[in-house]
């Protein structure tokens, strides 16, 4: 049994993960419309990954016998200034997600909720990886500026393939 505070924050986190999926779908659309097919692929996979994150939270709430809430979603941007802006917004978003997981972990520790704390560790590690990956792309995009190198990076992003689905 989870505390009401933890249940509320987990339901908000569920909403945030679906929002992340929605946000990345918008970025993928912008990339497709602007000739960045590789980045469109990258963000589409990111979109799919975020849905699996949302469903992890969803399943955890149900496994614990708690109530799932599906909170509303605000509209997302589908217009960006540049490819670099897309990735910078993505990094800022991931940093806010990291903060959100840290808050959840703090609450789980405070409440001595070991099950939730253990569950959240997967996300804490995932956030480290996500921030590092996006920072790496930003670094490369800054290096090439507005030159043709941007298309080389886009081609590299086309190589990303879907991660195997968890059993
Ligand atoms: Fe599921 Fe990228 O946070």
mmCIF file of C-alpha atoms and ligand atoms in Angstrom:
data_model
loop_
_atom_site.group_PDB
_atom_site.id
_atom_site.type_symbol
_atom_site.label_atom_id
_atom_site.label_comp_id
_atom_site.label_asym_id
_atom_site.label_seq_id
_atom_site.Cartn_x
_atom_site.Cartn_y
_atom_site.Cartn_z
ATOM 1 C CA UNK A 1 0.000 0.000 0.000
ATOM 2 C CA UNK A 2 1.358 3.378 -1.014
ATOM 3 C CA UNK A 3 0.757 6.725 0.649
ATOM 4 C CA UNK A 4 -1.617 9.149 -1.055
ATOM 5 C CA UNK A 5 1.286 11.567 -1.626
ATOM 6 C CA UNK A 6 3.295 8.909 -3.481
ATOM 7 C CA UNK A 7 0.217 7.827 -5.486
ATOM 8 C CA UNK A 8 -0.454 11.437 -6.517
ATOM 9 C CA UNK A 9 3.154 12.039 -7.563
ATOM 10 C CA UNK A 10 3.306 8.740 -9.462
ATOM 11 C CA UNK A 11 0.118 9.644 -11.324
ATOM 12 C CA UNK A 12 1.660 13.037 -12.175
ATOM 13 C CA UNK A 13 4.787 11.225 -13.322
ATOM 14 C CA UNK A 14 2.664 8.986 -15.530
ATOM 15 C CA UNK A 15 1.203 12.116 -17.110
ATOM 16 C CA UNK A 16 4.692 13.612 -17.550
ATOM 17 C CA UNK A 17 5.975 10.499 -19.330
ATOM 18 C CA UNK A 18 3.049 10.605 -21.754
ATOM 19 C CA UNK A 19 3.686 14.333 -22.179
ATOM 20 C CA UNK A 20 7.329 13.513 -23.017
ATOM 21 C CA UNK A 21 6.102 11.075 -25.668
ATOM 22 C CA UNK A 22 3.843 13.790 -27.080
ATOM 23 C CA UNK A 23 6.625 16.386 -26.999
ATOM 24 C CA UNK A 24 8.995 14.114 -28.927
ATOM 25 C CA UNK A 25 6.304 13.291 -31.456
ATOM 26 C CA UNK A 26 6.036 17.028 -32.131
ATOM 27 C CA UNK A 27 9.791 17.270 -32.576
ATOM 28 C CA UNK A 28 9.752 14.274 -34.915
ATOM 29 C CA UNK A 29 7.048 15.933 -37.004
ATOM 30 C CA UNK A 30 9.053 19.168 -37.242
ATOM 31 C CA UNK A 31 12.187 17.231 -38.275
ATOM 32 C CA UNK A 32 10.227 15.346 -40.974
ATOM 33 C CA UNK A 33 8.780 18.582 -42.311
ATOM 34 C CA UNK A 34 12.217 20.216 -42.442
ATOM 35 C CA UNK A 35 14.309 17.569 -44.183
ATOM 36 C CA UNK A 36 15.911 15.965 -41.134
ATOM 37 C CA UNK A 37 14.766 12.383 -41.691
ATOM 38 C CA UNK A 38 17.408 10.894 -39.374
ATOM 39 C CA UNK A 39 16.427 13.151 -36.492
ATOM 40 C CA UNK A 40 12.753 12.441 -37.199
ATOM 41 C CA UNK A 41 13.571 8.743 -36.727
ATOM 42 C CA UNK A 42 15.499 9.515 -33.528
ATOM 43 C CA UNK A 43 12.648 11.508 -31.997
ATOM 44 C CA UNK A 44 10.064 8.953 -33.113
ATOM 45 C CA UNK A 45 11.973 6.251 -31.226
ATOM 46 C CA UNK A 46 12.226 8.613 -28.279
ATOM 47 C CA UNK A 47 8.450 9.031 -28.486
ATOM 48 C CA UNK A 48 7.984 5.248 -28.342
ATOM 49 C CA UNK A 49 10.443 4.883 -25.471
ATOM 50 C CA UNK A 50 8.592 7.476 -23.396
ATOM 51 C CA UNK A 51 5.377 5.522 -23.808
ATOM 52 C CA UNK A 52 7.094 2.457 -22.363
ATOM 53 C CA UNK A 53 8.237 4.626 -19.421
ATOM 54 C CA UNK A 54 4.662 5.786 -18.861
ATOM 55 C CA UNK A 55 3.418 2.202 -18.917
ATOM 56 C CA UNK A 56 6.032 1.152 -16.355
ATOM 57 C CA UNK A 57 4.560 3.687 -13.914
ATOM 58 C CA UNK A 58 1.027 2.651 -14.877
ATOM 59 C CA UNK A 59 1.774 -1.038 -14.177
ATOM 60 C CA UNK A 60 3.508 -0.258 -10.893
ATOM 61 C CA UNK A 61 0.453 1.623 -9.595
ATOM 62 C CA UNK A 62 -1.818 -1.278 -10.562
ATOM 63 C CA UNK A 63 0.536 -3.902 -9.099
ATOM 64 C CA UNK A 64 0.411 -1.990 -5.833
ATOM 65 C CA UNK A 65 -3.386 -2.065 -5.976
ATOM 66 C CA UNK A 66 -3.590 1.702 -6.390
ATOM 67 C CA UNK A 67 -5.772 3.907 -8.552
ATOM 68 C CA UNK A 68 -4.488 5.070 -11.940
ATOM 69 C CA UNK A 69 -5.388 8.580 -13.029
ATOM 70 C CA UNK A 70 -5.000 9.731 -16.614
ATOM 71 C CA UNK A 71 -4.526 13.455 -16.276
ATOM 72 C CA UNK A 72 -4.949 15.930 -19.139
ATOM 73 C CA UNK A 73 -2.274 16.870 -21.585
ATOM 74 C CA UNK A 74 -1.451 20.404 -22.734
ATOM 75 C CA UNK A 75 -0.705 20.964 -26.438
ATOM 76 C CA UNK A 76 2.931 20.717 -27.535
ATOM 77 C CA UNK A 77 4.949 22.846 -29.926
ATOM 78 C CA UNK A 78 5.430 21.509 -33.424
ATOM 79 C CA UNK A 79 7.472 24.451 -34.712
ATOM 80 C CA UNK A 80 11.139 24.951 -33.813
ATOM 81 C CA UNK A 81 13.790 27.475 -34.825
ATOM 82 C CA UNK A 82 16.450 24.882 -35.681
ATOM 83 C CA UNK A 83 17.535 21.293 -35.122
ATOM 84 C CA UNK A 84 19.808 22.504 -32.336
ATOM 85 C CA UNK A 85 16.820 24.158 -30.618
ATOM 86 C CA UNK A 86 14.925 20.860 -30.738
ATOM 87 C CA UNK A 87 17.714 19.031 -28.947
ATOM 88 C CA UNK A 88 18.250 21.872 -26.464
ATOM 89 C CA UNK A 89 14.539 21.823 -25.560
ATOM 90 C CA UNK A 90 14.772 18.062 -25.249
ATOM 91 C CA UNK A 91 17.698 18.352 -22.811
ATOM 92 C CA UNK A 92 15.894 20.982 -20.721
ATOM 93 C CA UNK A 93 12.872 18.687 -20.612
ATOM 94 C CA UNK A 94 14.934 15.668 -19.542
ATOM 95 C CA UNK A 95 16.580 17.756 -16.815
ATOM 96 C CA UNK A 96 13.143 18.631 -15.484
ATOM 97 C CA UNK A 97 12.195 14.930 -15.577
ATOM 98 C CA UNK A 98 15.329 14.089 -13.583
ATOM 99 C CA UNK A 99 14.299 16.652 -10.956
ATOM 100 C CA UNK A 100 10.864 15.139 -10.839
ATOM 101 C CA UNK A 101 12.263 11.631 -10.213
ATOM 102 C CA UNK A 102 14.610 12.992 -7.566
ATOM 103 C CA UNK A 103 11.621 14.549 -5.770
ATOM 104 C CA UNK A 104 9.819 11.225 -5.907
ATOM 105 C CA UNK A 105 12.884 9.428 -4.512
ATOM 106 C CA UNK A 106 13.169 12.017 -1.708
ATOM 107 C CA UNK A 107 9.555 11.396 -0.765
ATOM 108 C CA UNK A 108 9.975 7.592 -0.918
ATOM 109 C CA UNK A 109 12.990 7.865 1.421
ATOM 110 C CA UNK A 110 11.105 10.188 3.778
ATOM 111 C CA UNK A 111 8.198 7.769 3.934
ATOM 112 C CA UNK A 112 10.453 4.686 4.196
ATOM 113 C CA UNK A 113 8.696 3.365 1.081
ATOM 114 C CA UNK A 114 11.407 0.916 -0.031
ATOM 115 C CA UNK A 115 9.319 -0.641 -2.798
ATOM 116 C CA UNK A 116 8.779 2.676 -4.546
ATOM 117 C CA UNK A 117 12.360 3.742 -3.955
ATOM 118 C CA UNK A 118 13.580 0.501 -5.579
ATOM 119 C CA UNK A 119 11.141 0.910 -8.469
ATOM 120 C CA UNK A 120 12.332 4.481 -9.094
ATOM 121 C CA UNK A 121 16.015 3.556 -9.359
ATOM 122 C CA UNK A 122 15.533 2.258 -12.911
ATOM 123 C CA UNK A 123 14.324 5.723 -13.926
ATOM 124 C CA UNK A 124 17.129 7.502 -12.081
ATOM 125 C CA UNK A 125 19.685 5.519 -14.110
ATOM 126 C CA UNK A 126 17.731 5.971 -17.336
ATOM 127 C CA UNK A 127 17.748 9.754 -16.840
ATOM 128 C CA UNK A 128 21.558 9.794 -16.594
ATOM 129 C CA UNK A 129 21.744 7.990 -19.925
ATOM 130 C CA UNK A 130 19.117 10.174 -21.606
ATOM 131 C CA UNK A 131 20.750 13.439 -20.563
ATOM 132 C CA UNK A 132 24.175 12.191 -21.697
ATOM 133 C CA UNK A 133 22.886 11.083 -25.120
ATOM 134 C CA UNK A 134 21.112 14.375 -25.823
ATOM 135 C CA UNK A 135 24.081 16.421 -24.561
ATOM 136 C CA UNK A 136 26.319 14.503 -26.953
ATOM 137 C CA UNK A 137 24.113 15.384 -29.955
ATOM 138 C CA UNK A 138 23.990 19.047 -28.845
ATOM 139 C CA UNK A 139 27.795 19.104 -28.629
ATOM 140 C CA UNK A 140 28.110 17.772 -32.181
ATOM 141 C CA UNK A 141 25.506 20.184 -33.563
ATOM 142 C CA UNK A 142 27.296 23.140 -31.965
ATOM 143 C CA UNK A 143 30.561 21.950 -33.457
ATOM 144 C CA UNK A 144 29.262 21.914 -37.042
ATOM 145 C CA UNK A 145 27.178 25.103 -36.754
ATOM 146 C CA UNK A 146 25.002 25.761 -39.814
ATOM 147 C CA UNK A 147 27.287 23.919 -42.260
ATOM 148 C CA UNK A 148 26.689 20.713 -44.197
ATOM 149 C CA UNK A 149 27.966 18.736 -41.223
ATOM 150 C CA UNK A 150 24.446 18.972 -39.808
ATOM 151 C CA UNK A 151 23.325 16.412 -42.422
ATOM 152 C CA UNK A 152 26.116 14.045 -41.421
ATOM 153 C CA UNK A 153 24.823 14.172 -37.856
ATOM 154 C CA UNK A 154 21.293 13.676 -39.136
ATOM 155 C CA UNK A 155 22.470 10.586 -41.029
ATOM 156 C CA UNK A 156 24.017 9.231 -37.836
ATOM 157 C CA UNK A 157 20.736 9.757 -35.988
ATOM 158 C CA UNK A 158 19.013 7.715 -38.709
ATOM 159 C CA UNK A 159 20.979 4.689 -37.475
ATOM 160 C CA UNK A 160 19.241 4.568 -34.122
ATOM 161 C CA UNK A 161 17.008 1.530 -33.898
ATOM 162 C CA UNK A 162 14.330 0.532 -31.421
ATOM 163 C CA UNK A 163 15.484 -1.041 -28.188
ATOM 164 C CA UNK A 164 14.193 -4.552 -27.503
ATOM 165 C CA UNK A 165 10.900 -4.440 -25.644
ATOM 166 C CA UNK A 166 11.079 -5.570 -22.012
ATOM 167 C CA UNK A 167 9.707 -9.087 -21.468
HETATM 168 FE FE1 LIG B 1 11.033 9.042 -19.605
HETATM 169 FE FE2 LIG B 1 12.910 10.783 -21.097
HETATM 170 O O1 LIG B 1 11.978 10.569 -19.492
#
